[in-house]
Amino acid sequence: MERQDDAVGKLNHGDSSVQTGAPSAREHSGSPQQEQPAIMQRDEYLPVPGEEKNLDVDDVNIEAESNESIPMKKLYLDDGSSLHPHLGPYFSDGQRRVDYVLAYEIEKPSSIRHRSSRFSGNKFIQRLRRSFNRSSSRAALHPKADPEIAAQEQRTDYHEDDKRFRREEFEENLLEMGLELEKDERSKIPEMGFVKIHAPWNVLCREAEFMKLKMPTKKVYEVKQGSNVVENVRQFIHKVTAPLHPKIEPSRPQNVKSLCHPFSREKQHLFDLSDRDRFFDSKTRSSIVYQILKRTRCTKAKYSMGITSLLANGVYMSAYPLHDGDIDGVNAESNDRKLLYEEWACYSVFYKYQPIGLIRKYFGEKIGLYFAWLGVYTQMLIPAAIIGVIVFLYGCATVDDNIPSMEICDPRNNITMCPLCDHACSYWELVTACGTARASHLFDNAATVIFSIFMALWAVLFMEHWKRRQMRLNYTWDLTGFGEEEQVENKDHNRAEYELRVMQKAMKQEQSNSKDEKVKLTCTDRMPAYLTTMVTMCFLIVLTFAIVFGVILYRISIKAALHMSNYPAARSNIRATVKTTAAIINLIIIIILDEIYGSIARWLTTLEVPKTDKSFEERLIFKAFILKFANAFTPIVYLAFFRGRLVGRPGKYLYVVGSYRMEECAHAGCLMELCIQLCITMLGKQLIQNNLFEIGIPKLKKLLRRRKSDLDSKQEEELNRTMQRYEKDHFLGPFVGLSPEYMEMIIQFGMVTLFVASFPLAPLFALLNNIIEIRLDAKKFVTELRRPIAVKAKDIGIWYNILRGLSKVAVIVNAFVISFTSDFIPRLVYQHMFSPDGTLHGFVNHSLSYFNVTDFQPGTEPVEPMHLGYKVEICRYKDYREPPWSSTPYQLSKDFWAILAARLAFVIVFQNVVMLMSDFVDWLIPDIPKDISVQMHKEKILMVEVFMKEEQGKRLAAQDNQNQDKCASPSSDNQSPPQPRSRPISHAN
Amino acid sequence: MERQDDAVGKLNHGDSSVQTGAPSAREHSGSPQQEQPAIMQRDEYLPVPGEEKNLDVDDVNIEAESNESIPMKKLYLDDGSSLHPHLGPYFSDGQRRVDYVLAYEIEKPSSIRHRSSRFSGNKFIQRLRRSFNRSSSRAALHPKADPEIAAQEQRTDYHEDDKRFRREEFEENLLEMGLELEKDERSKIPEMGFVKIHAPWNVLCREAEFMKLKMPTKKVYEVKQGSNVVENVRQFIHKVTAPLHPKIEPSRPQNVKSLCHPFSREKQHLFDLSDRDRFFDSKTRSSIVYQILKRTRCTKAKYSMGITSLLANGVYMSAYPLHDGDIDGVNAESNDRKLLYEEWACYSVFYKYQPIGLIRKYFGEKIGLYFAWLGVYTQMLIPAAIIGVIVFLYGCATVDDNIPSMEICDPRNNITMCPLCDHACSYWELVTACGTARASHLFDNAATVIFSIFMALWAVLFMEHWKRRQMRLNYTWDLTGFGEEEQVENKDHNRAEYELRVMQKAMKQEQSNSKDEKVKLTCTDRMPAYLTTMVTMCFLIVLTFAIVFGVILYRISIKAALHMSNYPAARSNIRATVKTTAAIINLIIIIILDEIYGSIARWLTTLEVPKTDKSFEERLIFKAFILKFANAFTPIVYLAFFRGRLVGRPGKYLYVVGSYRMEECAHAGCLMELCIQLCITMLGKQLIQNNLFEIGIPKLKKLLRRRKSDLDSKQEEELNRTMQRYEKDHFLGPFVGLSPEYMEMIIQFGMVTLFVASFPLAPLFALLNNIIEIRLDAKKFVTELRRPIAVKAKDIGIWYNILRGLSKVAVIVNAFVISFTSDFIPRLVYQHMFSPDGTLHGFVNHSLSYFNVTDFQPGTEPVEPMHLGYKVEICRYKDYREPPWSSTPYQLSKDFWAILAARLAFVIVFQNVVMLMSDFVDWLIPDIPKDISVQMHKEKILMVEVFMKEEQGKRLAAQDNQNQDKCASPSSDNQSPPQPRSRPISHAN
């Protein structure tokens, strides 16, 4: 009972708040009254006949006017610590927390404009704002979770008054829902008005009950981690890794957990409501307000509009919850954001675990899961990187024992090879390929096969590990009961563009038809968009192929040209030059197309007018994934599987585009070139995209901005100190969803798993990149973006499926890389079928076929046949074909078919064995960790116990009652209506 | 208010009921008082100091004694319709429903035994009971969902008194939980006592709230099936298929659905409680009582025991809910069971849809899902069977155009084949294999490949279709919110055997150790069992292989023996004789081993002492699946992939076990033999297992029983008429879980999908079998088994995963069957690589290698070289090897490698293409049907609406209150404790 008084006291606390009871009291919005921060509060959201309260309201209004100016003045005049409370995320009374902010543009009378110009930072701010708006156009390449970007894109020019009326109606509706508002049109940012929204306790309770938010109850229990041995090991590991843990004090001992239960006002006694301000944390408060904002509609307009439509139509510029506080500077008291900045979003702590609990607490489950996933991925890359390096080192160590490369490098063998191009090139000696052969061995040895199998299993283990980690987080975050239904509900709000289109269609239909059915967009409406999508996608993929083909032509022609050139220096470095320039060209094309494809995917998705944000996101991801994936992997796939296969044979080469002979591989297979391409793509992409785009460009911008702006750093700091929280956050970028972050990681995951057989160092590169990536993303979220709306999520959604798909494809791709791109199978076959002594001696000779130079097609023989200093009669080429002296010259030989069969058999065996092993591992490792399932069971039992006790209490109470007034109601039984709530509370205490 | 009075009236209704308030009142259990049906009721389950009520109780007790005998007498004396109410599932007051029955053995004093012997049916019943007990030992081969079987297996001989004391304590505890009991130790079944349990309204409500049972609210809404067109099509289809629908009137119009909400006493006003007797149906009532029985423990014994332990220890013989009524006979009024019998469990309605809704209503969700699944499977088999028949007919139609078989059958080709066995056999002419070759074509043609792909996709479509159907059922049955948590809760009750073992261990530890930790079975405790399992499983699998090998030896030796025999008749029919006898031997072994393996799997699982029933079931399924699957498929796999491959070549044959040459295939591949084996296995297994075991034997038993028993049919009918419901149900078999049913179907599914490439008629056979199977199972459930406890389930659990796994394996197996077992690939390769004119002319010649008869190993050449009438110098054999005149005679030829490569390539392409297509289909078809997701969303919105309205009502009420007593509590706000419950009720009305 005491508590309730407390709450009431709180609600009526703000002396300065204005009680605008009825809408009629606020109709004159243009008046000077409106210019002052008007604070509106109403503790009931049902429309009550206005007459009753009007009098009181007016009274208070007058009073407020005099009171209100004080804090504002204080704000402008005072300096230092005394203004602390007002710079925090509070209403001007310093008490009520701002849970959400709506920002809008206002056409200010010139007087105000003049007044605001007395800030020296004004111009700077304007410029800031403009540059921010520009920078958000880059963000538009990415999917938007925030409808605000749509607002900036599609802002239609409504008349200013129209917008104001809508705002007023919307705000009235918000008041009716029980929210409290405070307007500020005199902020330090000119032409911008802000509506600060505060959700009072009763609204929070009501919405929490609707949303079935799980809140911690008073009941805590000890989390026991299995048996003593396990517990000791855990403790030991924890002690050893202590320096790796972020320095964040948990709010309670780690082995104690609160029992959670969906919040319900009827069961209030279960929850610890002693500190009502903290019961719902800032994240929960803002997401509650966001729910109300989404639901509340503005019906005066032609069609109903929620906050998303209002944003899309530019009625509001932006809507965002506030950050908890400053990161640094004088105003920075201790807050979660600062803690996150210090212990997470900082390169100096790169070696530490992430404070996932705190991230979740501050940003919500969805973003928490992203970082947890990124953390798990990075962690899992460590063993992969180590083994990759070991495999590489094994290659280095055994390069001198490798018989094939020894044979190639041995000048005594004296093997004359057929020319690599028509006419210009001449015969060459195999010994010149010695370097390439030795380098190839680094990536093409027996260890690679094992590593490849290991990585396939690694991928499965990673998925399993993540599933378990996810489950553990779900348990820790009390999401176990959070079903799909709730998740759906969060997302199936219609998009503003969709509503607009539907309205247009409805208006059309209204003319011709009676609107008997609910109008919706059918396939027919979307057909043009679908067709555009199909055509564009096909075109883009063909474009990707064409570009790769272009690069091939570049390589062929440059090679021929360089061969023809007279500079010996050029000729000696031909291979290296061509390979490197081609790889770099590929890389640049990939990076440019990546950006272009991203925006095209976005544009196509917008054309389709998806109904909900979820659908929008899914379609966008689908398109962007296909395009970006094709873009990143086409050159690699070409190198791995097509290069060197379609060359024909000497005397009967395959020609493309007139007279270009298809390029051959270096002697030791194409694996080396694939490796170079992968290396350059991975390193280059990461270096350029991450470091240049994500670190370099923002820094450069900042530098330029500072140089251009008139104010020095001291002034800026001054401004920084005096700006209110919502003004500061206004300058931050909007949150654009996690898709781009995930996409980047998925492409990287593809690189790491798909072609790992050819490049064992890929995990190492990925690991190094990710260590930076985590902190980079963290920095972005903490310092550069507005606080995102906390979204509940149990899992990482579609990305998990994409990961699964990739790891399945990886098995097949690796099987093919090992058996077809590398020389592993031919070596194996030679060793067991053809070798006279069971070693690889003679392998090189066996793998080369004979060609009689008299069989060259006329005009293709080399111009300098005596280039090597002797006359060549028989030259050799890499293939398994019959020699010229057989009955069927140059036909594919029996060896070829035997090796082909072995290669194919290897693919089948590898694919099925690895898939079986993967499935086995998947089956072996339970998705839910044992201790978690035990804990969950325990929690359930505890819950039943709590309710049983309550039941008992109720029964006892009922009995007491019964005894007391036995005569009054002799027929009452167990089923009597529940007793007043106060009883179970006292019992629970 | 009115309703509550009603409930109270009900509770106090039974005039004849005895109020035994305190345990002390019932201590004298051996006394004659106890012999009479004692009815106990208590409406509060908290231990109340007994003194208060003792007096009343004794009073009523005396009264009861005189009253109680009346209905019992009536029962014995009356005939005909007047005893109707008492034969239904009611207490002897004819009012309170029997929701559960516990049966136990009693040692009756001789006087009672004498009294009971006046029924002429007595001996018959004893025999019946005994035979039933015996028959249940067969049931023990299957996993048990019902703990009762364990009881019959492991009954330890507790002292009779001990058992009685435990019963008494348990029953007291049940009374304390609020249940009402009625004892009947004078039933017509001698030496058996029955405790009938009734759950009164308040207990039902309480438990329903705990179990979060979703109950229909008063709010109904119309289910709209998409747009008008869709709706019209649906209506049309419904009209066309009208005769296929079972004649069951739905309780409400089909397009209206109640909004469901977890039952809560606080929200009682939401539910339509006008008919309290029907609000919870009989299935729900009994599962509620079962929950209480599981939870209630008997602590007086050395360790705590729930009903499962009590059953396991023989304290009770059995525990079961009652069927709704009789199927036929005089007493059969209309009830759900009868309706099910008429419209479902009857061969005459085999062409109709199943009344799934009614099945679910009567048996619960788990069994409903089984039959729904079986129905979907059978339905999906129809197109597969049709296409299979078409493929077969295509084979028949094209058999005369098939060039290879024409070539074989053409005597002009005059190809002399090498002998099929050493010594005894001689050369033979290929033309004699003409028949086999023609027959082979029926199953080995181009259409088979297409059919194989079709079936792989069919399997995926089936899974998808089932997922959607499941989702639809989940929606219709309101299981959408029913999460994993609840499912876990239903199953994680410790098994009695486990508790016994834990107790034993605890007692051991107590002697040596302080019992500081909770005792549980560790891996060490289970190690011997695990080892036994491993060894036994390995042994059994080896045994399976050995048996298959034995059959192979049988075939080889018989073939050789027949070849040597002098009867020309025997020699001419060698192939057919050997094949058929071998297949039949295989079949018989499979059927016998199937039963043996089932019981071994069960025994092994019992040894492992799994903790919960769920774990027991899973382990049992795992073992039984592996064993039964290996058993059923080993001979088939041998035939498909190993037969004829490991034969060596003429002159260098492979010998096993001394001098047995491995058997070869007939010329046209082994596909024909595989086909015969499959056909015999499928047909035989289904005919024998289903029809003989499941139909024939019960009928035979019944016949024998009737002949032996002294009473004629009239007497039996008489007994049938006078027996009470619980007595009748006592004679029925216990429900042993769905695993055996699923297992049978899964093996069949394996037959249908795994080797479908070799036997396109498999789906047809399966379809025919399933049409019978559905009605057979239905009959069993409705007429022959006790009513199972309704178990909630959202899906078919592990079986779905097994199905998925099978359909994945099927892709690979089919790929191998097509490429290796059939001649499809060699034909294709010949046509495209070797054929001079692009046709198959010359294929037979090309596929045969040459052998010079002088190269036979000494002693292996045929004894009758002149058998064919001419001297043979070169004989032919089916392989791709170099001819004797080449430089490397009898080596594998280039053709062999080329064809092998083609075969392997086909496997890779087939596997990956089909897998890709499957995944694509999987991705294309949404798991949740569109209309269902729309409905679910609608339902959610409606729910919010209902609560919003309630909220508003509450608020209005609160406001009224506030207005009324404004002066009394000026500080009260929205947060005041909820108003008395009666208000929202009145509002909702």
JSON list of C-alpha atoms in Angstrom, two decimals, chain A residues 764-848:
[
{"chain": "A", "resi": 764, "resn": "LEU", "atom": "CA", "xyz": [43.84, -16.24, -40.37]},
{"chain": "A", "resi": 765, "resn": "PHE", "atom": "CA", "xyz": [43.05, -13.25, -42.54]},
{"chain": "A", "resi": 766, "resn": "ALA", "atom": "CA", "xyz": [39.42, -13.45, -41.52]},
{"chain": "A", "resi": 767, "resn": "LEU", "atom": "CA", "xyz": [40.37, -13.60, -37.87]},
{"chain": "A", "resi": 768, "resn": "LEU", "atom": "CA", "xyz": [42.57, -10.53, -38.10]},
{"chain": "A", "resi": 769, "resn": "ASN", "atom": "CA", "xyz": [39.83, -8.67, -39.90]},
{"chain": "A", "resi": 770, "resn": "ASN", "atom": "CA", "xyz": [37.16, -9.65, -37.42]},
{"chain": "A", "resi": 771, "resn": "ILE", "atom": "CA", "xyz": [39.12, -8.53, -34.40]},
{"chain": "A", "resi": 772, "resn": "ILE", "atom": "CA", "xyz": [39.07, -5.06, -35.92]},
{"chain": "A", "resi": 773, "resn": "GLU", "atom": "CA", "xyz": [35.53, -5.45, -37.22]},
{"chain": "A", "resi": 774, "resn": "ILE", "atom": "CA", "xyz": [34.04, -6.09, -33.79]},
{"chain": "A", "resi": 775, "resn": "ARG", "atom": "CA", "xyz": [35.46, -2.92, -32.29]},
{"chain": "A", "resi": 776, "resn": "LEU", "atom": "CA", "xyz": [34.70, -0.97, -35.42]},
{"chain": "A", "resi": 777, "resn": "ASP", "atom": "CA", "xyz": [31.05, -1.95, -35.33]},
{"chain": "A", "resi": 778, "resn": "ALA", "atom": "CA", "xyz": [30.96, -1.37, -31.61]},
{"chain": "A", "resi": 779, "resn": "LYS", "atom": "CA", "xyz": [32.33, 2.13, -32.03]},
{"chain": "A", "resi": 780, "resn": "LYS", "atom": "CA", "xyz": [29.78, 2.82, -34.69]},
{"chain": "A", "resi": 781, "resn": "PHE", "atom": "CA", "xyz": [26.88, 1.69, -32.55]},
{"chain": "A", "resi": 782, "resn": "VAL", "atom": "CA", "xyz": [28.05, 3.45, -29.42]},
{"chain": "A", "resi": 783, "resn": "THR", "atom": "CA", "xyz": [29.31, 6.72, -30.78]},
{"chain": "A", "resi": 784, "resn": "GLU", "atom": "CA", "xyz": [28.12, 7.35, -34.29]},
{"chain": "A", "resi": 785, "resn": "LEU", "atom": "CA", "xyz": [24.56, 6.13, -34.46]},
{"chain": "A", "resi": 786, "resn": "ARG", "atom": "CA", "xyz": [21.39, 7.11, -32.68]},
{"chain": "A", "resi": 787, "resn": "ARG", "atom": "CA", "xyz": [20.28, 4.54, -30.22]},
{"chain": "A", "resi": 788, "resn": "PRO", "atom": "CA", "xyz": [18.36, 1.83, -32.08]},
{"chain": "A", "resi": 789, "resn": "ILE", "atom": "CA", "xyz": [14.97, 0.70, -30.90]},
{"chain": "A", "resi": 790, "resn": "ALA", "atom": "CA", "xyz": [15.45, -2.47, -28.92]},
{"chain": "A", "resi": 791, "resn": "VAL", "atom": "CA", "xyz": [14.05, -5.42, -30.82]},
{"chain": "A", "resi": 792, "resn": "LYS", "atom": "CA", "xyz": [13.49, -8.79, -29.25]},
{"chain": "A", "resi": 793, "resn": "ALA", "atom": "CA", "xyz": [14.85, -11.73, -31.20]},
{"chain": "A", "resi": 794, "resn": "LYS", "atom": "CA", "xyz": [15.51, -15.32, -30.34]},
{"chain": "A", "resi": 795, "resn": "ASP", "atom": "CA", "xyz": [17.87, -16.02, -33.18]},
{"chain": "A", "resi": 796, "resn": "ILE", "atom": "CA", "xyz": [19.73, -14.43, -36.05]},
{"chain": "A", "resi": 797, "resn": "GLY", "atom": "CA", "xyz": [16.94, -15.36, -38.43]},
{"chain": "A", "resi": 798, "resn": "ILE", "atom": "CA", "xyz": [17.57, -15.86, -42.13]},
{"chain": "A", "resi": 799, "resn": "TRP", "atom": "CA", "xyz": [21.32, -15.52, -41.69]},
{"chain": "A", "resi": 800, "resn": "TYR", "atom": "CA", "xyz": [21.50, -18.82, -39.93]},
{"chain": "A", "resi": 801, "resn": "ASN", "atom": "CA", "xyz": [19.92, -20.52, -42.93]},
{"chain": "A", "resi": 802, "resn": "ILE", "atom": "CA", "xyz": [22.30, -18.78, -45.28]},
{"chain": "A", "resi": 803, "resn": "LEU", "atom": "CA", "xyz": [25.23, -19.91, -43.15]},
{"chain": "A", "resi": 804, "resn": "ARG", "atom": "CA", "xyz": [23.91, -23.46, -43.20]},
{"chain": "A", "resi": 805, "resn": "GLY", "atom": "CA", "xyz": [23.45, -23.34, -46.94]},
{"chain": "A", "resi": 806, "resn": "LEU", "atom": "CA", "xyz": [26.97, -21.98, -47.41]},
{"chain": "A", "resi": 807, "resn": "SER", "atom": "CA", "xyz": [28.53, -24.65, -45.27]},
{"chain": "A", "resi": 808, "resn": "LYS", "atom": "CA", "xyz": [26.70, -27.29, -47.31]},
{"chain": "A", "resi": 809, "resn": "VAL", "atom": "CA", "xyz": [27.83, -25.80, -50.60]},
{"chain": "A", "resi": 810, "resn": "ALA", "atom": "CA", "xyz": [31.33, -25.53, -49.16]},
{"chain": "A", "resi": 811, "resn": "VAL", "atom": "CA", "xyz": [31.56, -29.30, -48.87]},
{"chain": "A", "resi": 812, "resn": "ILE", "atom": "CA", "xyz": [30.85, -29.78, -52.55]},
{"chain": "A", "resi": 813, "resn": "VAL", "atom": "CA", "xyz": [33.03, -26.91, -53.68]},
{"chain": "A", "resi": 814, "resn": "ASN", "atom": "CA", "xyz": [35.94, -28.13, -51.61]},
{"chain": "A", "resi": 815, "resn": "ALA", "atom": "CA", "xyz": [35.50, -31.63, -52.94]},
{"chain": "A", "resi": 816, "resn": "PHE", "atom": "CA", "xyz": [35.75, -30.29, -56.46]},
{"chain": "A", "resi": 817, "resn": "VAL", "atom": "CA", "xyz": [38.68, -28.01, -55.67]},
{"chain": "A", "resi": 818, "resn": "ILE", "atom": "CA", "xyz": [40.66, -30.88, -54.19]},
{"chain": "A", "resi": 819, "resn": "SER", "atom": "CA", "xyz": [39.86, -33.35, -56.91]},
{"chain": "A", "resi": 820, "resn": "PHE", "atom": "CA", "xyz": [39.87, -31.14, -59.97]},
{"chain": "A", "resi": 821, "resn": "THR", "atom": "CA", "xyz": [41.86, -28.00, -59.24]},
{"chain": "A", "resi": 822, "resn": "SER", "atom": "CA", "xyz": [44.66, -29.55, -57.28]},
{"chain": "A", "resi": 823, "resn": "ASP", "atom": "CA", "xyz": [46.90, -32.37, -58.47]},
{"chain": "A", "resi": 824, "resn": "PHE", "atom": "CA", "xyz": [46.11, -34.43, -55.41]},
{"chain": "A", "resi": 825, "resn": "ILE", "atom": "CA", "xyz": [44.15, -37.16, -57.17]},
{"chain": "A", "resi": 826, "resn": "PRO", "atom": "CA", "xyz": [46.47, -37.57, -60.17]},
{"chain": "A", "resi": 827, "resn": "ARG", "atom": "CA", "xyz": [49.37, -37.91, -57.75]},
{"chain": "A", "resi": 828, "resn": "LEU", "atom": "CA", "xyz": [47.46, -40.48, -55.72]},
{"chain": "A", "resi": 829, "resn": "VAL", "atom": "CA", "xyz": [46.44, -42.44, -58.79]},
{"chain": "A", "resi": 830, "resn": "TYR", "atom": "CA", "xyz": [49.97, -42.36, -60.16]},
{"chain": "A", "resi": 831, "resn": "GLN", "atom": "CA", "xyz": [51.39, -43.54, -56.89]},
{"chain": "A", "resi": 832, "resn": "HIS", "atom": "CA", "xyz": [49.02, -46.52, -56.65]},
{"chain": "A", "resi": 833, "resn": "MET", "atom": "CA", "xyz": [48.39, -47.48, -60.25]},
{"chain": "A", "resi": 834, "resn": "PHE", "atom": "CA", "xyz": [51.30, -46.47, -62.44]},
{"chain": "A", "resi": 835, "resn": "SER", "atom": "CA", "xyz": [54.34, -45.84, -60.29]},
{"chain": "A", "resi": 836, "resn": "PRO", "atom": "CA", "xyz": [56.91, -48.60, -60.62]},
{"chain": "A", "resi": 837, "resn": "ASP", "atom": "CA", "xyz": [58.17, -48.16, -57.05]},
{"chain": "A", "resi": 838, "resn": "GLY", "atom": "CA", "xyz": [55.16, -46.69, -55.24]},
{"chain": "A", "resi": 839, "resn": "THR", "atom": "CA", "xyz": [56.68, -43.20, -55.04]},
{"chain": "A", "resi": 840, "resn": "LEU", "atom": "CA", "xyz": [55.96, -40.08, -57.05]},
{"chain": "A", "resi": 841, "resn": "HIS", "atom": "CA", "xyz": [59.16, -40.43, -59.09]},
{"chain": "A", "resi": 842, "resn": "GLY", "atom": "CA", "xyz": [58.23, -40.07, -62.70]},
{"chain": "A", "resi": 843, "resn": "PHE", "atom": "CA", "xyz": [54.90, -38.35, -61.95]},
{"chain": "A", "resi": 844, "resn": "VAL", "atom": "CA", "xyz": [55.77, -35.20, -63.87]},
{"chain": "A", "resi": 845, "resn": "ASN", "atom": "CA", "xyz": [56.76, -37.18, -66.92]},
{"chain": "A", "resi": 846, "resn": "HIS", "atom": "CA", "xyz": [53.60, -39.27, -66.67]},
{"chain": "A", "resi": 847, "resn": "SER", "atom": "CA", "xyz": [51.38, -36.22, -66.46]},
{"chain": "A", "resi": 848, "resn": "LEU", "atom": "CA", "xyz": [52.75, -34.71, -69.68]}
]
